[in-house]
JSON list of C-alpha atoms in Angstrom, two decimals:
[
{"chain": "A", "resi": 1, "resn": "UNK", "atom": "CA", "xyz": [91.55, 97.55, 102.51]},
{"chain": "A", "resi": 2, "resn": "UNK", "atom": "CA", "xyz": [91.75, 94.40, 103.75]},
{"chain": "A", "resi": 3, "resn": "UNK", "atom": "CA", "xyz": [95.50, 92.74, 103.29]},
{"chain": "A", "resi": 4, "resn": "UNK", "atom": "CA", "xyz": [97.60, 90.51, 105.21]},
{"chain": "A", "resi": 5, "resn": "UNK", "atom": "CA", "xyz": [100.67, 92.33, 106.93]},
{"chain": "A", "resi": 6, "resn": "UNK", "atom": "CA", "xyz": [103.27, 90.83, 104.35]},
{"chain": "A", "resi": 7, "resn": "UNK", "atom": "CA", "xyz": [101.04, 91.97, 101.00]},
{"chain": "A", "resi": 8, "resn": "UNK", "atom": "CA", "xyz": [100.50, 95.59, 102.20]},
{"chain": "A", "resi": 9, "resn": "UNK", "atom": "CA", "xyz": [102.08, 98.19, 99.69]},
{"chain": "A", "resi": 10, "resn": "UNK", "atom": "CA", "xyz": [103.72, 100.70, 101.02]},
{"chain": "A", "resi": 11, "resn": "UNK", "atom": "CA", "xyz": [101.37, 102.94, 98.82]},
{"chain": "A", "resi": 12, "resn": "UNK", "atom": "CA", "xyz": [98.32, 101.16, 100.62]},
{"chain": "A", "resi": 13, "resn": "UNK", "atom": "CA", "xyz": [99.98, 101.71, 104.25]},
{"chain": "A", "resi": 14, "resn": "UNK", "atom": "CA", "xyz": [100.42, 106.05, 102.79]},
{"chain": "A", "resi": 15, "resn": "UNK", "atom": "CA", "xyz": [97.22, 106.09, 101.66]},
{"chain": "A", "resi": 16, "resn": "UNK", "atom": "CA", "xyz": [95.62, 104.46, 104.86]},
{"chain": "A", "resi": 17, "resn": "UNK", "atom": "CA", "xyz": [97.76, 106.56, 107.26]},
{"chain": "A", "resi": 18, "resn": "UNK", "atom": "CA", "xyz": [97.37, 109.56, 105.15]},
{"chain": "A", "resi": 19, "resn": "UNK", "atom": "CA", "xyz": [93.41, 109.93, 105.06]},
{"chain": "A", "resi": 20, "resn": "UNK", "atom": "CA", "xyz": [92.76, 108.29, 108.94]},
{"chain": "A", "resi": 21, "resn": "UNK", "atom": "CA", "xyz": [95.36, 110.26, 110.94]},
{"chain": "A", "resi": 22, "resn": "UNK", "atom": "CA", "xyz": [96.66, 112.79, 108.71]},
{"chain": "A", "resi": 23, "resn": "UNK", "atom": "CA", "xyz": [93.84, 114.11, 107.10]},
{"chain": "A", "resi": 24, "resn": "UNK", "atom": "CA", "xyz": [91.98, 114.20, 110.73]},
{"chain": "A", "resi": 25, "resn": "UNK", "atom": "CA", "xyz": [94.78, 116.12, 112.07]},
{"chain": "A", "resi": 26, "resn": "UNK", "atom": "CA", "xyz": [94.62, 118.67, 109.33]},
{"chain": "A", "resi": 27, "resn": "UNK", "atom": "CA", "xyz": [91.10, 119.48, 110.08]},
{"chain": "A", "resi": 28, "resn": "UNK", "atom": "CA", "xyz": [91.47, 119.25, 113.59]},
{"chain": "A", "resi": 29, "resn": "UNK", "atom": "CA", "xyz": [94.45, 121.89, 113.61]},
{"chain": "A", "resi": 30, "resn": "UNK", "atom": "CA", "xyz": [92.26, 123.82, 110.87]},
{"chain": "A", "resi": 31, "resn": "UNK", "atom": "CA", "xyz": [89.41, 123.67, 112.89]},
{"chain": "A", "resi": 32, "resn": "UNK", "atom": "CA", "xyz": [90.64, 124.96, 116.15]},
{"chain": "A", "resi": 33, "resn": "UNK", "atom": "CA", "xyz": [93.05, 127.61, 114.45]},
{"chain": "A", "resi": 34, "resn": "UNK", "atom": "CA", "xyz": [89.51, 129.35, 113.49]},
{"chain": "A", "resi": 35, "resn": "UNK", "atom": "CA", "xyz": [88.12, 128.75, 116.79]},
{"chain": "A", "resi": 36, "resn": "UNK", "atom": "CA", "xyz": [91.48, 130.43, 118.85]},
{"chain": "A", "resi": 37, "resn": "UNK", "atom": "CA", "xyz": [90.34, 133.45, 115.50]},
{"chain": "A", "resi": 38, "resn": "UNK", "atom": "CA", "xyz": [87.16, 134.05, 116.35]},
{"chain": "A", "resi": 39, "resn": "UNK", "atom": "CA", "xyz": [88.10, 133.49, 120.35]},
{"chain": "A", "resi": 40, "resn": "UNK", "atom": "CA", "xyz": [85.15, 130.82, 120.37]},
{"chain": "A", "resi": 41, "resn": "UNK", "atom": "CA", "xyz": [85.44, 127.68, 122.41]},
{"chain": "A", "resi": 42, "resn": "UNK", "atom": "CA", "xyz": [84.48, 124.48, 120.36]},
{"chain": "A", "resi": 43, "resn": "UNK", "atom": "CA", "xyz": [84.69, 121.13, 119.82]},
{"chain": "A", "resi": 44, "resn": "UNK", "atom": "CA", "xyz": [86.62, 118.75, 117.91]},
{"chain": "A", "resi": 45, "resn": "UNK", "atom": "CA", "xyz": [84.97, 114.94, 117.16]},
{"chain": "A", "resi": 46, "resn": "UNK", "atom": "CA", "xyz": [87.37, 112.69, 115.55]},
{"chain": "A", "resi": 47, "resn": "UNK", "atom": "CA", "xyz": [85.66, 109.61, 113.97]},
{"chain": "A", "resi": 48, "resn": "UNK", "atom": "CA", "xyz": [87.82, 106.32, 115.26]},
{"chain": "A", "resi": 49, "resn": "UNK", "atom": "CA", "xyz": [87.32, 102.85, 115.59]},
{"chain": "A", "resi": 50, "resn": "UNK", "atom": "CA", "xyz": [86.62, 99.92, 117.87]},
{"chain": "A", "resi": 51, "resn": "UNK", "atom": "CA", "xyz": [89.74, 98.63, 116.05]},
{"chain": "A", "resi": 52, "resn": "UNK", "atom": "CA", "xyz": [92.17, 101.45, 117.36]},
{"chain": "A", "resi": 53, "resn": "UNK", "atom": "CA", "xyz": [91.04, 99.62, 120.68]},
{"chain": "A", "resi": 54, "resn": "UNK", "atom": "CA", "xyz": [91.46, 96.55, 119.52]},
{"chain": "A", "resi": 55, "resn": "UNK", "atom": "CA", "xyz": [93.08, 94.78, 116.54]},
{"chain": "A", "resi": 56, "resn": "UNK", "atom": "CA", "xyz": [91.93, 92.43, 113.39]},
{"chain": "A", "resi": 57, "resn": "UNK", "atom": "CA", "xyz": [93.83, 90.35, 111.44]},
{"chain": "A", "resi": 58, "resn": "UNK", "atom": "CA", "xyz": [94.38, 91.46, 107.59]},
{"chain": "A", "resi": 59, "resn": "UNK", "atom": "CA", "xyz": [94.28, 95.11, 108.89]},
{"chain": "A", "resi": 60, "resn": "UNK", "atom": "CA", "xyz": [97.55, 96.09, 110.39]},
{"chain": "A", "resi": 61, "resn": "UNK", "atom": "CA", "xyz": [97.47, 99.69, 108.44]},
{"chain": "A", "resi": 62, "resn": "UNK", "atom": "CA", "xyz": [94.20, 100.24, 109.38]},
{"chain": "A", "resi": 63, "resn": "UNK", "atom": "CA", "xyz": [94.34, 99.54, 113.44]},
{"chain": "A", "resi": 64, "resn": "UNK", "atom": "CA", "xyz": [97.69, 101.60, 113.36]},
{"chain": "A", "resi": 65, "resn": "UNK", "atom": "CA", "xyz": [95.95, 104.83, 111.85]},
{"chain": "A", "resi": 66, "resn": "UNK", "atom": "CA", "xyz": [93.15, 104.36, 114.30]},
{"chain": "A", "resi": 67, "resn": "UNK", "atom": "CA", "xyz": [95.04, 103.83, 117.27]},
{"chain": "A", "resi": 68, "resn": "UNK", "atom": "CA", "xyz": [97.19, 106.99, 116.47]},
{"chain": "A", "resi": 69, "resn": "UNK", "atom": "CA", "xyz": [94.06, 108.41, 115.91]},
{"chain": "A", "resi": 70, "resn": "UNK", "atom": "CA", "xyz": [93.12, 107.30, 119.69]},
{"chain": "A", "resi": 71, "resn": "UNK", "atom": "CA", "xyz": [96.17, 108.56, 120.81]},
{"chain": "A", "resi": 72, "resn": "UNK", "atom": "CA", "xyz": [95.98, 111.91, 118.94]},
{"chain": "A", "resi": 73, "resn": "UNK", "atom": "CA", "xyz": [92.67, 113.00, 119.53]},
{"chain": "A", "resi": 74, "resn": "UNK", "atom": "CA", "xyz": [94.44, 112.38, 123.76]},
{"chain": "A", "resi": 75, "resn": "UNK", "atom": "CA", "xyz": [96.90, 114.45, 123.04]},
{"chain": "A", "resi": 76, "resn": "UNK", "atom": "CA", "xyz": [94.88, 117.19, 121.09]},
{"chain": "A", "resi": 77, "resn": "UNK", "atom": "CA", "xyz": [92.62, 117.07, 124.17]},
{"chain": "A", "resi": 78, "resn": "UNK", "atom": "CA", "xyz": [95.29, 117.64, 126.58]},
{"chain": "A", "resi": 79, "resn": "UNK", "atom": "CA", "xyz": [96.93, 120.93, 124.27]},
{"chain": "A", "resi": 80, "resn": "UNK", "atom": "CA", "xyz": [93.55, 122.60, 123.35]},
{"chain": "A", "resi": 81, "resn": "UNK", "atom": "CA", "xyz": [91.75, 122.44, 126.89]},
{"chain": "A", "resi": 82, "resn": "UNK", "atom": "CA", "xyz": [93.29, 125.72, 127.94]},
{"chain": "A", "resi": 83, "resn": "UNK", "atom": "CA", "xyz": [91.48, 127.47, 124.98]},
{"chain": "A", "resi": 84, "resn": "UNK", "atom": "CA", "xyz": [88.41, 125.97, 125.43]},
{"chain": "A", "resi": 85, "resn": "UNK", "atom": "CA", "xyz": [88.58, 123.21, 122.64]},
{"chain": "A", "resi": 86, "resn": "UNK", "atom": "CA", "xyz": [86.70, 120.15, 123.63]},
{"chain": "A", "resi": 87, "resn": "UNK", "atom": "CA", "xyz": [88.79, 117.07, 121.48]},
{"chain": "A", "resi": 88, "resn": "UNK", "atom": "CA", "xyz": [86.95, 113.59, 121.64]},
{"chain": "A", "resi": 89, "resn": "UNK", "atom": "CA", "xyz": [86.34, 110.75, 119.78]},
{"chain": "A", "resi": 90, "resn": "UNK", "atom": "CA", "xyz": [83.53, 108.46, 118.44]},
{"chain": "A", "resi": 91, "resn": "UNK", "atom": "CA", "xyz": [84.68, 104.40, 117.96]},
{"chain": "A", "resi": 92, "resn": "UNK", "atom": "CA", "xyz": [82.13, 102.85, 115.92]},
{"chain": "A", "resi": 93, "resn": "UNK", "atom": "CA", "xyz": [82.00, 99.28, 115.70]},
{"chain": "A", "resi": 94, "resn": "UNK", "atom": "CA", "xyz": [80.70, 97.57, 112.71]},
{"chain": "A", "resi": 95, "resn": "UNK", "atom": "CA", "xyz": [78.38, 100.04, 111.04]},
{"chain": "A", "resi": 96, "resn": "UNK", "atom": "CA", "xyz": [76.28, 98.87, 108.24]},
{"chain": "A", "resi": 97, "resn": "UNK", "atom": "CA", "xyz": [77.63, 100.74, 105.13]},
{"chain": "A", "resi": 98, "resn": "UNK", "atom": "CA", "xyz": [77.51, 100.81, 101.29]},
{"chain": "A", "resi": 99, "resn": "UNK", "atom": "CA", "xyz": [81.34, 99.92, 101.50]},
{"chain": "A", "resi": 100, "resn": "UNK", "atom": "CA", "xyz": [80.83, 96.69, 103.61]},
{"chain": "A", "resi": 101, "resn": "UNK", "atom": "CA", "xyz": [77.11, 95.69, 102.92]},
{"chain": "A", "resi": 102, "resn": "UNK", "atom": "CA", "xyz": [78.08, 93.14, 100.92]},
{"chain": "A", "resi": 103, "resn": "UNK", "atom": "CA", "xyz": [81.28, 91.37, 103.38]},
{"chain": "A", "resi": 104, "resn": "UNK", "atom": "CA", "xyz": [78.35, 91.48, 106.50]},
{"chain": "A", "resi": 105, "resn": "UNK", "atom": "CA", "xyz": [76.24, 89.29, 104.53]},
{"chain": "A", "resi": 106, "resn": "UNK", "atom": "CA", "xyz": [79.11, 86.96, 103.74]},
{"chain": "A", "resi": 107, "resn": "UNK", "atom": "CA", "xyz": [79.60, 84.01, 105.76]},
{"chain": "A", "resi": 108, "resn": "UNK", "atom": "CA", "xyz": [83.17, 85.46, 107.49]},
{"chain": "A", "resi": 109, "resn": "UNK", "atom": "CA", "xyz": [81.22, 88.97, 107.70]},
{"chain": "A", "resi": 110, "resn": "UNK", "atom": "CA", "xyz": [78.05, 87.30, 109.32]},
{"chain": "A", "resi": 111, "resn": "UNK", "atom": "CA", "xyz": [80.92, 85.15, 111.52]},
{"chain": "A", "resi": 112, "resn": "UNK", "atom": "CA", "xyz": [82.64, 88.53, 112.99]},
{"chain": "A", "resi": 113, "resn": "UNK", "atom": "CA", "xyz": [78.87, 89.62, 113.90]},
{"chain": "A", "resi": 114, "resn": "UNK", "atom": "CA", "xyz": [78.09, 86.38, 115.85]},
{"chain": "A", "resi": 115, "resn": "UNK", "atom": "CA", "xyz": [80.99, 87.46, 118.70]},
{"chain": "A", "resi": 116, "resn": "UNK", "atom": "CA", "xyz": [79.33, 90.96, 118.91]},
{"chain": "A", "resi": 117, "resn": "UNK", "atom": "CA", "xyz": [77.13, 90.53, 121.94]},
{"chain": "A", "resi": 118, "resn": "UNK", "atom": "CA", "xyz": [73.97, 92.64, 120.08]},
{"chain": "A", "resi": 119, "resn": "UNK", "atom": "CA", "xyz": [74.75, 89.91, 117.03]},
{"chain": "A", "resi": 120, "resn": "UNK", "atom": "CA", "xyz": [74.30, 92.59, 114.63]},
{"chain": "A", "resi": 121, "resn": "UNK", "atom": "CA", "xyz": [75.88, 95.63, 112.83]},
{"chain": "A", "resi": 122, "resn": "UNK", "atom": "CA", "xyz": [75.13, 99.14, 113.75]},
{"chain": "A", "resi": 123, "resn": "UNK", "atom": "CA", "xyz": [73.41, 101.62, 111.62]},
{"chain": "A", "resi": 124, "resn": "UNK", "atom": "CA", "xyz": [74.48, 105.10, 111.00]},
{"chain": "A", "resi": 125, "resn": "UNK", "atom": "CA", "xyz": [71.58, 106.33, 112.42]},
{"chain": "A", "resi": 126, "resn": "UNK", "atom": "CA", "xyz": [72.95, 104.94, 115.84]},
{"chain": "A", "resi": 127, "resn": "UNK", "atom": "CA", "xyz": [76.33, 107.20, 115.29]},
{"chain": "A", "resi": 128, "resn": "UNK", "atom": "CA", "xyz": [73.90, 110.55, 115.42]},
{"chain": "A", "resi": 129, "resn": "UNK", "atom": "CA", "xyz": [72.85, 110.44, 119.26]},
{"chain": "A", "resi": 130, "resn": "UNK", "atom": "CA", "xyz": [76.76, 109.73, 120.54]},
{"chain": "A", "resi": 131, "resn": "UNK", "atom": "CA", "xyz": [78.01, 112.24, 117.63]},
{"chain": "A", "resi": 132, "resn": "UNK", "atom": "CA", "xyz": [75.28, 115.10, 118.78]},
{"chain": "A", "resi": 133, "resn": "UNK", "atom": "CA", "xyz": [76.49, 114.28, 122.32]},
{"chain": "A", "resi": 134, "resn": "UNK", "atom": "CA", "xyz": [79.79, 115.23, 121.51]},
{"chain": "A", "resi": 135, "resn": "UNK", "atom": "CA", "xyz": [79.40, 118.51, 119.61]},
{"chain": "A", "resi": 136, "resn": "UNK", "atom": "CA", "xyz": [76.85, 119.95, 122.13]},
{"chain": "A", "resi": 137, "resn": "UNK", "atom": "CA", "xyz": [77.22, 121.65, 125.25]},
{"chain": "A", "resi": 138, "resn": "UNK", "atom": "CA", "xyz": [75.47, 118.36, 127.24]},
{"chain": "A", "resi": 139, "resn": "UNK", "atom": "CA", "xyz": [79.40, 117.23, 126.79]},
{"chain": "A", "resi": 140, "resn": "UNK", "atom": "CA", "xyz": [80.76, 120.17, 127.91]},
{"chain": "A", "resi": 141, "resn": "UNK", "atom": "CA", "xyz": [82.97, 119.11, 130.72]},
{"chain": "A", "resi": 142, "resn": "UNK", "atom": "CA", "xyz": [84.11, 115.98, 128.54]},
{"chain": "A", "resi": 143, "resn": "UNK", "atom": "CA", "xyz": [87.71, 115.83, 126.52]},
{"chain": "A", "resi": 144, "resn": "UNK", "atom": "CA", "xyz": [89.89, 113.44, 125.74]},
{"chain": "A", "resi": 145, "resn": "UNK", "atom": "CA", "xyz": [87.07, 111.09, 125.89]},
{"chain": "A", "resi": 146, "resn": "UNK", "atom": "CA", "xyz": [86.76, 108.02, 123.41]},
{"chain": "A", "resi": 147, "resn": "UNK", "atom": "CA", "xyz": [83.25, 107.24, 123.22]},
{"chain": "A", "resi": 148, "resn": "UNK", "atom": "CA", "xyz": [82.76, 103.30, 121.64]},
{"chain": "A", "resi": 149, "resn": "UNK", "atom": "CA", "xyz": [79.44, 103.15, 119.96]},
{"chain": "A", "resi": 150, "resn": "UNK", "atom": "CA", "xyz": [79.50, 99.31, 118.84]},
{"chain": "A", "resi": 151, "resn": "UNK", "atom": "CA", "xyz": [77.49, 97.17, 119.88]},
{"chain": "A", "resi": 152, "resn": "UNK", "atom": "CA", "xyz": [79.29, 96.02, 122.96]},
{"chain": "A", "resi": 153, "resn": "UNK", "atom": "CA", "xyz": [82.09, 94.64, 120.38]},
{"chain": "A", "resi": 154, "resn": "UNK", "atom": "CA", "xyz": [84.74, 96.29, 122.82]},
{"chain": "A", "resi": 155, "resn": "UNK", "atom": "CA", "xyz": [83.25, 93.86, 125.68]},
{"chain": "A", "resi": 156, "resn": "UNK", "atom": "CA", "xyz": [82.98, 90.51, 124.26]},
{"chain": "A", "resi": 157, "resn": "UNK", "atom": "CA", "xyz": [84.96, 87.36, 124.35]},
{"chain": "A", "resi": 158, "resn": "UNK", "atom": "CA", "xyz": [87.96, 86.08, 122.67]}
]
């Protein structure tokens, strides 16, 4: 995933785009055609990123998908309120997962964790609590919200 702006396929920049903002906006429009159906309010929970808030070097295609992400789970928010359709977002930070166990124990990887002000990678465990939040009725007056779960990544220093 990781490439530097100049090396980045166009194939790499489809597939990226394709599965983070096109893909969530197919189940998203999926999802809330069956709720208007079945004339059930609901909610939507798009899974973001810290770095659609922010952006990394080596990851251009990925911070674009994620901030349109950002951006469309906003305007989703803003269009499905009428009907009842809650539309919010989680923004992990790092999460510890089979995909990028091994670059957090690199040195670079174990670098990136030093500026995070808990020093340490999340677990998907710590996604559950925000994600339940989201999908039950405890968030009911909440939409359009982007919820960072990450450490307090969004917060440190440069």
């Amino acid at each position: 995933l990781s490439n530097p702006v100049l090396k980045i396929t166009e194939d790499e920049w489809d597939k990226v785009l394709d599965t983070n903002l096109k893909g969530a906006f197919l189940v998203a429009q999926e999802g809330a055609r069956r709720m208007n159906a079945q004339g059930k309010h609901g909610s939507i929970v798009n899974i973001a990123s810290v770095l659609g808030l922010r952006v990394a070097s080596h990851l251009t295609h990925y911070c674009a998908s994620k901030a349109g992400l950002v951006q469309m789970t906003k305007a989703l928010a803003l269009e499905l309120a009428p009907q009842n359709i809650r539309v919010n977002a989680l923004a992990p930070g790092f999460v510890e997962t089979d995909l990028n166990r091994e670059y957090l124990a690199s040195e670079h990887g174990q670098k990136q964790l030093k500026r995070i002000p808990f020093r340490r990678p999340g677990t998907m465990e710590e996604l559950s609590g925000p994600l339940l939040l989201l999908c039950s009725d405890a968030s009911a007056y909440m939409t359009g919200a982007i919820l960072a779960v990450d450490g307090g990544h969004l917060v440190s220093s440069l």
